mmCIF file of C-alpha atoms and ligand atoms in Angstrom:
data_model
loop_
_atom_site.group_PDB
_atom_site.id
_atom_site.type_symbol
_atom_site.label_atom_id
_atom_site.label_comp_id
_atom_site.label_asym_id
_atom_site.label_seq_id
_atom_site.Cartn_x
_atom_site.Cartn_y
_atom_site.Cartn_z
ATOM 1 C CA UNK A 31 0.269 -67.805 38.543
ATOM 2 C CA UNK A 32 0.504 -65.411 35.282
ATOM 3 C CA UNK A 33 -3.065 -65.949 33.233
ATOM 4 C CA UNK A 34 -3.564 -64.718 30.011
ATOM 5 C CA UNK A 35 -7.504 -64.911 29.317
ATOM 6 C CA UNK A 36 -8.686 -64.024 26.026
ATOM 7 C CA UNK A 37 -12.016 -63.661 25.341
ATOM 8 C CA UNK A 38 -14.501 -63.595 21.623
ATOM 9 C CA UNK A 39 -17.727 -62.562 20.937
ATOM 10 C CA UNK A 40 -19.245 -65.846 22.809
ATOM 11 C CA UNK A 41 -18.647 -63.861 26.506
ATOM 12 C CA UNK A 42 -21.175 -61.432 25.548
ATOM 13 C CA UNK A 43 -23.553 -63.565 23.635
ATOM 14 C CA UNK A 44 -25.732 -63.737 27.187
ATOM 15 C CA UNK A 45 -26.149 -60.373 27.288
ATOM 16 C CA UNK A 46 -27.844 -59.904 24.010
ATOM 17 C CA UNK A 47 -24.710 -58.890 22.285
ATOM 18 C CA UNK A 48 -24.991 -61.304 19.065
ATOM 19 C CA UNK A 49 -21.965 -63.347 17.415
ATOM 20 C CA UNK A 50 -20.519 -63.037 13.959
ATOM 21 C CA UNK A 51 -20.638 -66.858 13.004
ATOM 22 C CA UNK A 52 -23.968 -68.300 15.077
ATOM 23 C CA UNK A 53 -26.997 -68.968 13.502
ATOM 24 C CA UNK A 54 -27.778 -64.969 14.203
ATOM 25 C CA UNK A 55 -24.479 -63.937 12.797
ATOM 26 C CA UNK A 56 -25.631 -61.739 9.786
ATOM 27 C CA UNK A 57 -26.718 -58.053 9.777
ATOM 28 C CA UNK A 58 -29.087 -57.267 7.085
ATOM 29 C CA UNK A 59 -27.999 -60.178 5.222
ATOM 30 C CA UNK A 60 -24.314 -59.239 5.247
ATOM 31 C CA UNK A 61 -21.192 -61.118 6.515
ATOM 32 C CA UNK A 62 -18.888 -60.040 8.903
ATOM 33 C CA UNK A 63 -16.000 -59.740 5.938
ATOM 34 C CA UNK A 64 -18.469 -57.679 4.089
ATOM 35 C CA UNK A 65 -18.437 -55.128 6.480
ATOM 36 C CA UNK A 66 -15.530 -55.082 8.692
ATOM 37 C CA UNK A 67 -12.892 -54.788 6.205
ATOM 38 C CA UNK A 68 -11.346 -51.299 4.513
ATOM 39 C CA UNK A 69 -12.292 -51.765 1.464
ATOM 40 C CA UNK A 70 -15.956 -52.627 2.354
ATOM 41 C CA UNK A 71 -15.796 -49.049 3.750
ATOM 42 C CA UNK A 72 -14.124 -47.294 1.136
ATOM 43 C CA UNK A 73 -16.890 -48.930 -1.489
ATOM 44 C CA UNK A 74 -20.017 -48.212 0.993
ATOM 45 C CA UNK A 75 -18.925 -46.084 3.909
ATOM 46 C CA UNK A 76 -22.763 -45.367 4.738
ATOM 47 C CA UNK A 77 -23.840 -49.022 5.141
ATOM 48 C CA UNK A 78 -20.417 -49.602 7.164
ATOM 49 C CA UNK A 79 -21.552 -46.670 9.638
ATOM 50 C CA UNK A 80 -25.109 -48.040 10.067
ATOM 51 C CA UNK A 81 -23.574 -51.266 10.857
ATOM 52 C CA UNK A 82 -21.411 -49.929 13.681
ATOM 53 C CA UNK A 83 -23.848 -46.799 14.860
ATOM 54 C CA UNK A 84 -26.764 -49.839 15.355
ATOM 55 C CA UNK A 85 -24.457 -51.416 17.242
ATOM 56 C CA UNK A 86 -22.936 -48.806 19.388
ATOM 57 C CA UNK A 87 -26.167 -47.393 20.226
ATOM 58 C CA UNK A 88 -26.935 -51.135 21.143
ATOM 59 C CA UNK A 89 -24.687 -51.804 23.839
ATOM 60 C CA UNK A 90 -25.904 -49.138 25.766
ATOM 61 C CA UNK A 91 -28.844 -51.158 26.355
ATOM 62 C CA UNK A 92 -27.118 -54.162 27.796
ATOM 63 C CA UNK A 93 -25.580 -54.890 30.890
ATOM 64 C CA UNK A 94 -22.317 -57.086 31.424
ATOM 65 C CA UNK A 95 -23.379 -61.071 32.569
ATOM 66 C CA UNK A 96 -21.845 -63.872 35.143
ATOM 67 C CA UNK A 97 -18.918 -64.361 32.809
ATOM 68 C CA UNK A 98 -17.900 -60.968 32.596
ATOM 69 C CA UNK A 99 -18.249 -60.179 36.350
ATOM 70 C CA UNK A 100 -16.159 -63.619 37.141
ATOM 71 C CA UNK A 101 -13.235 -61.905 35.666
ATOM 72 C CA UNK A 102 -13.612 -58.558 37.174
ATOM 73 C CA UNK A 103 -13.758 -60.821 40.446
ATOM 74 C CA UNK A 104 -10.666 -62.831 39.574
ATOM 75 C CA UNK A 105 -8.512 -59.519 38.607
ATOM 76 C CA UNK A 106 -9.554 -58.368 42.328
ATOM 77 C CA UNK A 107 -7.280 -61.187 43.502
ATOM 78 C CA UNK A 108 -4.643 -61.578 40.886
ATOM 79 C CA UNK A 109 -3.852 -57.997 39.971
ATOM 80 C CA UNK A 110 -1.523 -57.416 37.528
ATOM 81 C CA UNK A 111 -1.192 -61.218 36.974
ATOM 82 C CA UNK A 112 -4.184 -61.091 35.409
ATOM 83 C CA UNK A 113 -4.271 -60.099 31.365
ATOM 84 C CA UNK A 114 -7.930 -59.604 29.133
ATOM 85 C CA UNK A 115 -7.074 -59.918 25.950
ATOM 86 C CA UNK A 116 -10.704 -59.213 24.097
ATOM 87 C CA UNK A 117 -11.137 -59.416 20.469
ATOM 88 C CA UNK A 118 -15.099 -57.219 21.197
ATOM 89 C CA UNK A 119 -15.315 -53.691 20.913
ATOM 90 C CA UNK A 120 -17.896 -53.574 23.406
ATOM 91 C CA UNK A 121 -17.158 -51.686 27.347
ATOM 92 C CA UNK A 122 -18.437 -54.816 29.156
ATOM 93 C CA UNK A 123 -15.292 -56.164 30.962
ATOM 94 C CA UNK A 124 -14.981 -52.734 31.773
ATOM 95 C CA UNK A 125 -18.693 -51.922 32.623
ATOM 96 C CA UNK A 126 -18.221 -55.193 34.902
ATOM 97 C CA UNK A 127 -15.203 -53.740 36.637
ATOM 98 C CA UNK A 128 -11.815 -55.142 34.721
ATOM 99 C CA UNK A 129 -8.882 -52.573 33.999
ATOM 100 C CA UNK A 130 -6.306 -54.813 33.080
ATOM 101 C CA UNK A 131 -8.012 -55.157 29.569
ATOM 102 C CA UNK A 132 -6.449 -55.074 25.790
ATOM 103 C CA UNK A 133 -9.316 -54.472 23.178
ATOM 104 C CA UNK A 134 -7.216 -56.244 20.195
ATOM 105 C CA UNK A 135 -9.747 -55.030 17.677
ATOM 106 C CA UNK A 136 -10.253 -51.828 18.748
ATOM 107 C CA UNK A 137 -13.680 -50.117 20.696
ATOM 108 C CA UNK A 138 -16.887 -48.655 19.471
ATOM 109 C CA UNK A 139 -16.891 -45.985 21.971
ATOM 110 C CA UNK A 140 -13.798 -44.524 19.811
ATOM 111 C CA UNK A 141 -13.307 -42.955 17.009
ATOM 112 C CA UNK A 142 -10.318 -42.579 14.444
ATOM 113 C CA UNK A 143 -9.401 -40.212 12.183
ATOM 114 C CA UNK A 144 -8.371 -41.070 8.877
ATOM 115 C CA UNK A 145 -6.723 -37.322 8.333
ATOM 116 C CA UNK A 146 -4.656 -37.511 11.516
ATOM 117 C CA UNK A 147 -4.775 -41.156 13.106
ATOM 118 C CA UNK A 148 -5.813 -39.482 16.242
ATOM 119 C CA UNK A 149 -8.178 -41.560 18.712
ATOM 120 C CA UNK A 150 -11.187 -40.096 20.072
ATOM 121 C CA UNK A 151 -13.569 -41.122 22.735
ATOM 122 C CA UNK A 152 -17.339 -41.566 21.285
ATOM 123 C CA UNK A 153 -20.587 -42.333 21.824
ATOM 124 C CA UNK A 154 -22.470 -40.751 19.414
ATOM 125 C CA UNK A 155 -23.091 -41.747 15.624
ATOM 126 C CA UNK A 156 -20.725 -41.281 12.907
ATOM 127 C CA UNK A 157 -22.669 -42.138 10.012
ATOM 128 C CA UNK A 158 -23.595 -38.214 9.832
ATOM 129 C CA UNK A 159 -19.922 -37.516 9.026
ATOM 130 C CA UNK A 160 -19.382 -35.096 12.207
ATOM 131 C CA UNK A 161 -15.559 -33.524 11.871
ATOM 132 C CA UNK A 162 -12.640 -35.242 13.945
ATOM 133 C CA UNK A 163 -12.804 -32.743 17.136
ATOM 134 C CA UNK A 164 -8.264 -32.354 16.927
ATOM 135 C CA UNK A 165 -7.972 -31.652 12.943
ATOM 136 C CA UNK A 166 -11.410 -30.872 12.295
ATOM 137 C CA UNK A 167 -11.548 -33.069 8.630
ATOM 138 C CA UNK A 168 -14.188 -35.250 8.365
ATOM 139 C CA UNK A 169 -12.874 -38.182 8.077
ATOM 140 C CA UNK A 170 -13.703 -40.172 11.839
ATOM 141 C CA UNK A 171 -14.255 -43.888 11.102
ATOM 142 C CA UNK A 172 -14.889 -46.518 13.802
ATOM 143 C CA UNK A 173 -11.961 -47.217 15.772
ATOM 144 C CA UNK A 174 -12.068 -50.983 15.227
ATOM 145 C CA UNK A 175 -9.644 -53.359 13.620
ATOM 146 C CA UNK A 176 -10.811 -54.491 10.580
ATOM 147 C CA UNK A 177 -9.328 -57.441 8.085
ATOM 148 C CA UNK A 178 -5.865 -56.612 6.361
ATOM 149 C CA UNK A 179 -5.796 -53.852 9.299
ATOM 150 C CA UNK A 180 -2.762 -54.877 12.712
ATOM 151 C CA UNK A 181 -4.282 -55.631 15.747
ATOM 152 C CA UNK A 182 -3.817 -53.277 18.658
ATOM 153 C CA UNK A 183 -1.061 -53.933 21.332
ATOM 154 C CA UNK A 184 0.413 -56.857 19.292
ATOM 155 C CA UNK A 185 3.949 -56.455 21.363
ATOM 156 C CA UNK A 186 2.404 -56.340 24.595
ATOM 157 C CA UNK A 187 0.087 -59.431 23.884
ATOM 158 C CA UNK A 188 2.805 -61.544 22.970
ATOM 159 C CA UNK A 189 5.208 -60.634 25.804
ATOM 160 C CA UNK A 190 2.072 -61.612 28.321
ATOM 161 C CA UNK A 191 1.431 -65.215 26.091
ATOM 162 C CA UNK A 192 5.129 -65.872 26.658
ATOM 163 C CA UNK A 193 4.906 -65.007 30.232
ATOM 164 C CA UNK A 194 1.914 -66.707 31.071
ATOM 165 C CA UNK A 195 1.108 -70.198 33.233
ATOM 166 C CA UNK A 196 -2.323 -70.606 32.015
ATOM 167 C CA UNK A 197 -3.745 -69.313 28.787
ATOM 168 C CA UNK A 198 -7.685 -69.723 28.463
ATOM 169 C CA UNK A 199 -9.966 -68.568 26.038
ATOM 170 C CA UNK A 200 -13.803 -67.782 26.184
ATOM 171 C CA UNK A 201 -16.434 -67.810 23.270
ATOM 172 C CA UNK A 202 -14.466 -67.243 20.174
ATOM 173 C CA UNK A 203 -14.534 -69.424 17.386
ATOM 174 C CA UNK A 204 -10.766 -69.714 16.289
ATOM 175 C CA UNK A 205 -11.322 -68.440 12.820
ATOM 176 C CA UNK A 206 -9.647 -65.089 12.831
ATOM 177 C CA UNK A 207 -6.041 -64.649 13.071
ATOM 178 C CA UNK A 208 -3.981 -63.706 14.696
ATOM 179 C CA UNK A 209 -6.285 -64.565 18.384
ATOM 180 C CA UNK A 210 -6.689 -68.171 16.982
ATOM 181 C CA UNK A 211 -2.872 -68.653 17.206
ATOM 182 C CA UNK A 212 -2.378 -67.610 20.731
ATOM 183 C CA UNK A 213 -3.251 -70.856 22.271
ATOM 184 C CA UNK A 214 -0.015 -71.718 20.551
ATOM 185 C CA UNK A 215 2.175 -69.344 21.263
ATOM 186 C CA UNK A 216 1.040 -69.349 25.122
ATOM 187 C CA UNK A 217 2.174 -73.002 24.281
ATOM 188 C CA UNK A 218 5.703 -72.440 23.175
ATOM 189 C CA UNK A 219 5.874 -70.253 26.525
ATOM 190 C CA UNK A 220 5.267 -73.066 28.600
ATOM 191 C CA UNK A 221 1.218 -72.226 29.612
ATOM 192 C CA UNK A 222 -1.492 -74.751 30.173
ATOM 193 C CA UNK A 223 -4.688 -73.903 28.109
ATOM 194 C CA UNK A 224 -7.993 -74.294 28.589
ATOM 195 C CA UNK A 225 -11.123 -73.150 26.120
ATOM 196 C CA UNK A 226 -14.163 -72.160 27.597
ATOM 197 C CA UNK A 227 -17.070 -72.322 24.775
ATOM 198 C CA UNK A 228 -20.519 -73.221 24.290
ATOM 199 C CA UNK A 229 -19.499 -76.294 21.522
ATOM 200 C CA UNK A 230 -15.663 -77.263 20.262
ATOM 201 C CA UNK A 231 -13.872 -74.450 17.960
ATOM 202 C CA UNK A 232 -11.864 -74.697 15.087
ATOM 203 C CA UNK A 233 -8.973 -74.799 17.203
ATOM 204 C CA UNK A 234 -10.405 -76.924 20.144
ATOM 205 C CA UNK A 235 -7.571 -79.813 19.265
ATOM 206 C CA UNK A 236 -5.215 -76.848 20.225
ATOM 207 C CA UNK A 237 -5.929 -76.780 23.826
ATOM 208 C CA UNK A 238 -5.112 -78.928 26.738
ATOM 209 C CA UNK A 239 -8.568 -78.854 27.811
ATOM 210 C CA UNK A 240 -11.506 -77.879 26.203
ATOM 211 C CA UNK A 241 -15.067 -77.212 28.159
ATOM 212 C CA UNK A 242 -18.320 -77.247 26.752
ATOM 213 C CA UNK A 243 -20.973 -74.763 27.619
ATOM 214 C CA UNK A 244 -22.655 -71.452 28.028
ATOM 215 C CA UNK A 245 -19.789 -68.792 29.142
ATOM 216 C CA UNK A 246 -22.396 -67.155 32.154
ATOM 217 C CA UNK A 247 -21.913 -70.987 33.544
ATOM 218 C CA UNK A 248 -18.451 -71.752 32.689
ATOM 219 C CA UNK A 249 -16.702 -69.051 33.368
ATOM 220 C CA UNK A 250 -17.635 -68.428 37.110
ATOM 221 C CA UNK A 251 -16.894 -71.594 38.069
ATOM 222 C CA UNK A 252 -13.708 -72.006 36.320
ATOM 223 C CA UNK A 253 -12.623 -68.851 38.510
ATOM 224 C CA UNK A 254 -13.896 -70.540 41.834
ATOM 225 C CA UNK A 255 -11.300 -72.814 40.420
ATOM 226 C CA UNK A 256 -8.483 -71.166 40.446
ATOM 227 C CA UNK A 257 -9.328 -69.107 42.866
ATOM 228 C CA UNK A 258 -9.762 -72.397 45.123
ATOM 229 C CA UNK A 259 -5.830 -72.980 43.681
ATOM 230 C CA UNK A 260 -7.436 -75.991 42.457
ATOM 231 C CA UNK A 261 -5.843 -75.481 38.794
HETATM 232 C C1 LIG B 464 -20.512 -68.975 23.192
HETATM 233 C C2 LIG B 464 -21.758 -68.555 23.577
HETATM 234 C C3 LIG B 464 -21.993 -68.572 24.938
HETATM 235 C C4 LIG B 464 -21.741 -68.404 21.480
HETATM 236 N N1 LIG B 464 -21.037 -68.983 25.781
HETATM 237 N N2 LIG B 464 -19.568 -69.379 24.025
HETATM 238 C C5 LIG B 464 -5.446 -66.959 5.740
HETATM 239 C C6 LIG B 464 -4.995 -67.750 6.797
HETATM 240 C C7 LIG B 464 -4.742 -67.202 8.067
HETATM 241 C C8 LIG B 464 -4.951 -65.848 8.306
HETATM 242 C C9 LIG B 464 -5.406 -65.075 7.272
HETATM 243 C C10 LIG B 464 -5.656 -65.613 6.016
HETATM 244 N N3 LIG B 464 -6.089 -64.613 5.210
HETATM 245 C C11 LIG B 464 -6.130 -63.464 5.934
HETATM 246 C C12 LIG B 464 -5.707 -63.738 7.185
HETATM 247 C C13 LIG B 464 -5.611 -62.786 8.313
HETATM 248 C C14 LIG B 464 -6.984 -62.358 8.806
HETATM 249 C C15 LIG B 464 -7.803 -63.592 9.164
HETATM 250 O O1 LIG B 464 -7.690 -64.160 10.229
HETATM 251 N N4 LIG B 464 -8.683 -64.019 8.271
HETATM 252 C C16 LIG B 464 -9.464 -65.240 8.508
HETATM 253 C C17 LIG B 464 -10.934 -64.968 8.290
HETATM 254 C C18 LIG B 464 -8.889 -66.325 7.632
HETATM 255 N N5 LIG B 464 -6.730 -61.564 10.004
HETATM 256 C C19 LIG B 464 -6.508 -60.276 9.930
HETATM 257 O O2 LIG B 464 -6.535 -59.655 8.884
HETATM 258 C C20 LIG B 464 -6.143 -59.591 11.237
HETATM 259 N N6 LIG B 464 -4.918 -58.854 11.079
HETATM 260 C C21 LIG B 464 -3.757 -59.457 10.878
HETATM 261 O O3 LIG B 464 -3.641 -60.671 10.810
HETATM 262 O O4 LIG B 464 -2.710 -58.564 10.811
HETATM 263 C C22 LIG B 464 -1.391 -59.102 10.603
HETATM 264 C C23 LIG B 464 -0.592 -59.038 11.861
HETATM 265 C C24 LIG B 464 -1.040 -59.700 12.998
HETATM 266 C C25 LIG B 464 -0.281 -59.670 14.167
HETATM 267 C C26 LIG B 464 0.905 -58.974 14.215
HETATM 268 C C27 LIG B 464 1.345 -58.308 13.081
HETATM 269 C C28 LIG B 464 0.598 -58.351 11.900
HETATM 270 C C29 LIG B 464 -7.231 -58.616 11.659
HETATM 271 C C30 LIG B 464 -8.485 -59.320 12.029
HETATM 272 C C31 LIG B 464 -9.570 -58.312 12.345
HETATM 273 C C32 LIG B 464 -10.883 -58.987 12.707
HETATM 274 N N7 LIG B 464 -11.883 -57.984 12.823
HETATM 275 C C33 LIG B 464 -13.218 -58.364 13.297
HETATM 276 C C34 LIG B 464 -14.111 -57.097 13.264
HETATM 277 C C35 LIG B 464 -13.724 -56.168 14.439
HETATM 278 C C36 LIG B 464 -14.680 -55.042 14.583
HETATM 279 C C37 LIG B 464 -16.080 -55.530 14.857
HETATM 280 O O5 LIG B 464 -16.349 -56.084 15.927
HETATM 281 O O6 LIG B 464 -16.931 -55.330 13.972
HETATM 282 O O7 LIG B 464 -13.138 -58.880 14.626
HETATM 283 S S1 LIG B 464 -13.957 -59.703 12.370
HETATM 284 C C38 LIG B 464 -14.746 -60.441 13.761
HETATM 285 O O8 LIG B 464 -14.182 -61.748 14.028
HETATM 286 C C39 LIG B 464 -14.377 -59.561 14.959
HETATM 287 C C40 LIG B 464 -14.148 -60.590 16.026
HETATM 288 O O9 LIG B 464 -13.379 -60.030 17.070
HETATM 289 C C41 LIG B 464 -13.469 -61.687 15.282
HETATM 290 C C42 LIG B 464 -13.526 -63.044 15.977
HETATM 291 O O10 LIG B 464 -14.847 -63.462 16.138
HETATM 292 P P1 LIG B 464 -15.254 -64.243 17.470
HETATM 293 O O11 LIG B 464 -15.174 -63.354 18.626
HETATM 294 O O12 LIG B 464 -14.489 -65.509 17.562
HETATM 295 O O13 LIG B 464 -16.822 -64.505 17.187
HETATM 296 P P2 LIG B 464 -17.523 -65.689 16.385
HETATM 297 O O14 LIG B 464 -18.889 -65.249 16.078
HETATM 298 O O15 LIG B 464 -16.696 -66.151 15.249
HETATM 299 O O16 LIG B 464 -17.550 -66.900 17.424
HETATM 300 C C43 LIG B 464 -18.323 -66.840 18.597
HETATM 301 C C44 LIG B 464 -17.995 -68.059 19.448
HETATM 302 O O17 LIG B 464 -18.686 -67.948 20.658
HETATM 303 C C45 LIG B 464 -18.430 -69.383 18.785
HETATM 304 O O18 LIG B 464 -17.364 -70.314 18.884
HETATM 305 C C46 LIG B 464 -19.620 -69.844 19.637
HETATM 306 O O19 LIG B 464 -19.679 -71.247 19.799
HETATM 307 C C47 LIG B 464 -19.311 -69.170 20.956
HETATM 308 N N8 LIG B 464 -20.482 -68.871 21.765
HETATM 309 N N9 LIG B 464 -22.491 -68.216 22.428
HETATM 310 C C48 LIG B 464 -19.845 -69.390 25.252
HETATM 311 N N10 LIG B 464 -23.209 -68.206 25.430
#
């Protein structure tokens, strides 16, 4: 069985990473369009940086829950039948042991240069304007995908969603395109689709079943599931 699992901010809210659209959702009083977008950046690239350096610097201080390890557990057994699709630029699918992993919108432990589009690995703030280490320019912005901007791996994402049995996705709130039209086009491939999220989404009605809950719950016990071949 082919899964495509894609996963939203929701799979890391348990381990103190917060959302973009819960009750906790702003940072210093700003939404998530006014700082994730390119423009927001050209107007203000210092409170853009802040933004992304607090939160870099952040997830080095948390550790990867239940939900994320279930996966890493489940790709043990399925392999390359297996496909994360995550729209957060956090490491902790990785940090819990997943490789087969897309990061849609990008990663804060990268950097990209705006002189030479080349992607670095980083870990340390940009906000002080340090040059790009290939063309030496400084001009490094977060490597992230940001409104307006293409997600990464679009081609490869869609060839999995048409391939896949079962498409399921985990704490994300269907608002943002183009992740909340998967469940559709994993639908047009044939795949059943499940949600896994603490309350309905936007896009609930999309899905041929649709659990309520925390994902640290959920999750591993949708995976003794299937790994049970009970799905
Ligand atoms: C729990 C839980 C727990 C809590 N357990 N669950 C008009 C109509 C349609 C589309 C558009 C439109 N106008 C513009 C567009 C396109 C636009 C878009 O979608 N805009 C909408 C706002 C309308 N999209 C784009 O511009 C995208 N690009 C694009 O479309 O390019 C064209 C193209 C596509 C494909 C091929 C070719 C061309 C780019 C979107 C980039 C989004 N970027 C961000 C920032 C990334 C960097 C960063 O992290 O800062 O991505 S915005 C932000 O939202 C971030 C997230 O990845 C994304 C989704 O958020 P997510 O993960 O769903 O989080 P929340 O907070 O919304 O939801 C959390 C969920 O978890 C909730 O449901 C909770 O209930 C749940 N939860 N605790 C389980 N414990």
């Amino acid at each position: 069985m082919k899964i495509v699992v894609l996963t939203g901010a929701g799979i890391s809210a348990e381990s103190g990473v917060p959302t973009f659209r819960d009750a906790d959702g702003l940072w210093e009083g700003h939404r998530v369009e006014d700082v994730a977008s390119p423009d927001a950046f050209d107007l203000q690239p210092s409170v853009v940086h802040r933004f992304y350096d607090a939160r870099r610097a952040a997830i080095a201080g948390v550790a990867p829950n239940p939900a994320h390890l279930a996966l890493a557990r489940l790709e043990e057994r399925l392999g390359d039948d297996l496909l994360v699709v995550t729209q957060n630029i956090d490491d902790l699918h990785e940090r819990a042991g997943s490789t087969r992993i897309v990061h849609m919108h990008g990663e804060l432990r990268s950097a990209l240069c705006r002189a030479c589009r080349t992607r670095t690995p980083w870990t340390d703030d940009l906000g002080d304007y340090p040059p790009c280490p290939r063309c030496g320019v400084s001009e490094l912005r977060p490597d992230v995908v940001w409104f307006g901007e293409v997600p990464y791996e679009m081609d490869r994402i869609f060839e999995a969603l048409y391939e896949a049995d079962l498409f399921v996705a985990i704490g994300t709130s269907g608002v943002v395109y183009p992740a909340a039209a998967f469940v559709q086009f994993a639908a047009g491939g044939g795949a059943r689709s499940v949600e896994l999220n603490l309350v309905a989404s936007d896009v609930s009605g999309d899905f041929d079943e649709s659990r309520a809950g925390p994902a640290g719950q959920l999750v591993p016990a949708w995976v003794d599931e299937v790994l049970a071949g009970e799905l």
